[in-house]
Short mmCIF file of C-alpha atoms in Angstrom, two decimals:
data_model
loop_
_atom_site.label_atom_id
_atom_site.label_comp_id
_atom_site.label_asym_id
_atom_site.label_seq_id
_atom_site.Cartn_x
_atom_site.Cartn_y
_atom_site.Cartn_z
CA MET A 1 -2.15 14.82 -3.40
CA ALA A 2 -5.28 13.93 -1.96
CA HIS A 3 -8.31 14.05 -3.78
CA THR A 4 -11.00 16.54 -2.91
CA PHE A 5 -14.60 16.06 -2.10
CA GLU A 6 -15.29 17.16 -5.71
CA ASP A 7 -13.02 15.02 -7.45
CA LEU A 8 -14.52 12.01 -5.69
CA VAL A 9 -17.86 13.28 -7.09
CA LYS A 10 -16.72 13.50 -10.71
CA LEU A 11 -15.11 9.94 -10.02
CA GLU A 12 -18.26 8.30 -8.86
CA ARG A 13 -20.48 10.12 -11.55
CA LEU A 14 -17.96 9.15 -14.34
CA ALA A 15 -18.25 5.40 -12.50
CA GLU A 16 -21.89 5.65 -12.79
CA GLU A 17 -21.71 6.47 -16.39
CA ALA A 18 -19.70 3.72 -17.20
CA HIS A 19 -21.91 1.32 -15.20
CA ALA A 20 -25.02 2.61 -17.56
CA ALA A 21 -22.97 1.93 -20.80
CA TYR A 22 -22.17 -1.44 -19.45
CA THR A 23 -25.86 -2.19 -18.68
CA ALA A 24 -27.13 -0.82 -22.05
CA SER A 25 -24.35 -2.47 -24.16
CA PRO A 26 -22.50 -5.31 -21.98
CA GLY A 27 -19.39 -6.44 -23.31
CA ASP A 28 -15.51 -6.71 -22.54
CA GLY A 29 -14.91 -3.01 -23.11
CA THR A 30 -17.82 -1.37 -21.40
CA ARG A 31 -17.44 -3.81 -18.35
CA ALA A 32 -13.55 -3.00 -18.47
CA THR A 33 -14.36 0.83 -18.39
CA TRP A 34 -16.63 0.49 -15.74
CA ARG A 35 -14.36 -1.57 -13.57
CA GLU A 36 -11.40 0.95 -14.00
CA ALA A 37 -13.99 3.90 -13.15
CA ALA A 38 -14.87 2.12 -9.95
CA ASP A 39 -11.38 1.15 -9.06
CA ALA A 40 -10.31 4.80 -9.48
CA PHE A 41 -13.19 5.72 -7.55
CA GLN A 42 -12.50 3.67 -4.86
CA ALA A 43 -8.70 4.21 -4.53
CA ALA A 44 -9.70 8.16 -4.32
CA VAL A 45 -12.04 7.44 -1.65
CA VAL A 46 -9.41 5.53 0.44
CA GLU A 47 -6.66 8.28 -0.28
CA HIS A 48 -9.45 10.93 0.61
CA ALA A 49 -10.51 9.20 3.79
CA ASP A 50 -6.83 8.87 5.00
CA ALA A 51 -5.99 12.31 4.42
CA GLU A 52 -9.17 13.60 6.34
CA GLY A 53 -8.93 11.22 8.99
CA LYS A 54 -12.80 10.09 8.07
CA SER A 55 -14.10 7.04 8.09
CA ARG A 56 -13.66 5.37 3.98
CA TYR A 57 -17.38 4.25 4.55
CA ASP A 58 -18.74 7.83 5.51
CA VAL A 59 -16.73 9.47 2.72
CA GLU A 60 -17.82 6.83 -0.18
CA MET A 61 -21.38 7.13 1.04
CA ALA A 62 -21.58 11.04 0.89
CA ALA A 63 -19.80 10.81 -2.47
CA LYS A 64 -22.38 8.58 -3.90
CA LYS A 65 -25.17 10.49 -2.23
CA ALA A 66 -23.76 13.60 -4.06
CA VAL A 67 -24.22 11.88 -7.20
CA ARG A 68 -27.19 9.82 -6.68
CA HIS A 69 -29.30 12.29 -4.93
CA PRO A 70 -27.83 15.82 -5.47
CA GLU A 71 -31.15 17.53 -3.97
CA LEU A 72 -30.51 15.81 -0.71
CA ALA A 73 -26.77 16.55 -0.68
CA ALA A 74 -27.24 20.07 -0.97
CA GLY A 75 -29.35 20.79 2.04
#
């Protein structure tokens, strides 16, 4: 089953949180968690883009915008 756009936003949010944890306390555990979250997001982006017939880049940027700039994504 393809991921919804809302799923992508959740996965990107998790990846951003994991990256912040790694930045605050670099280590093998936090790096691995960040990479796993980022990989899960990327895989979901590819799956969603294929299912929707959209550009992977456009899907990824829309999800990142929704997470990083929610005030812009809403309007």
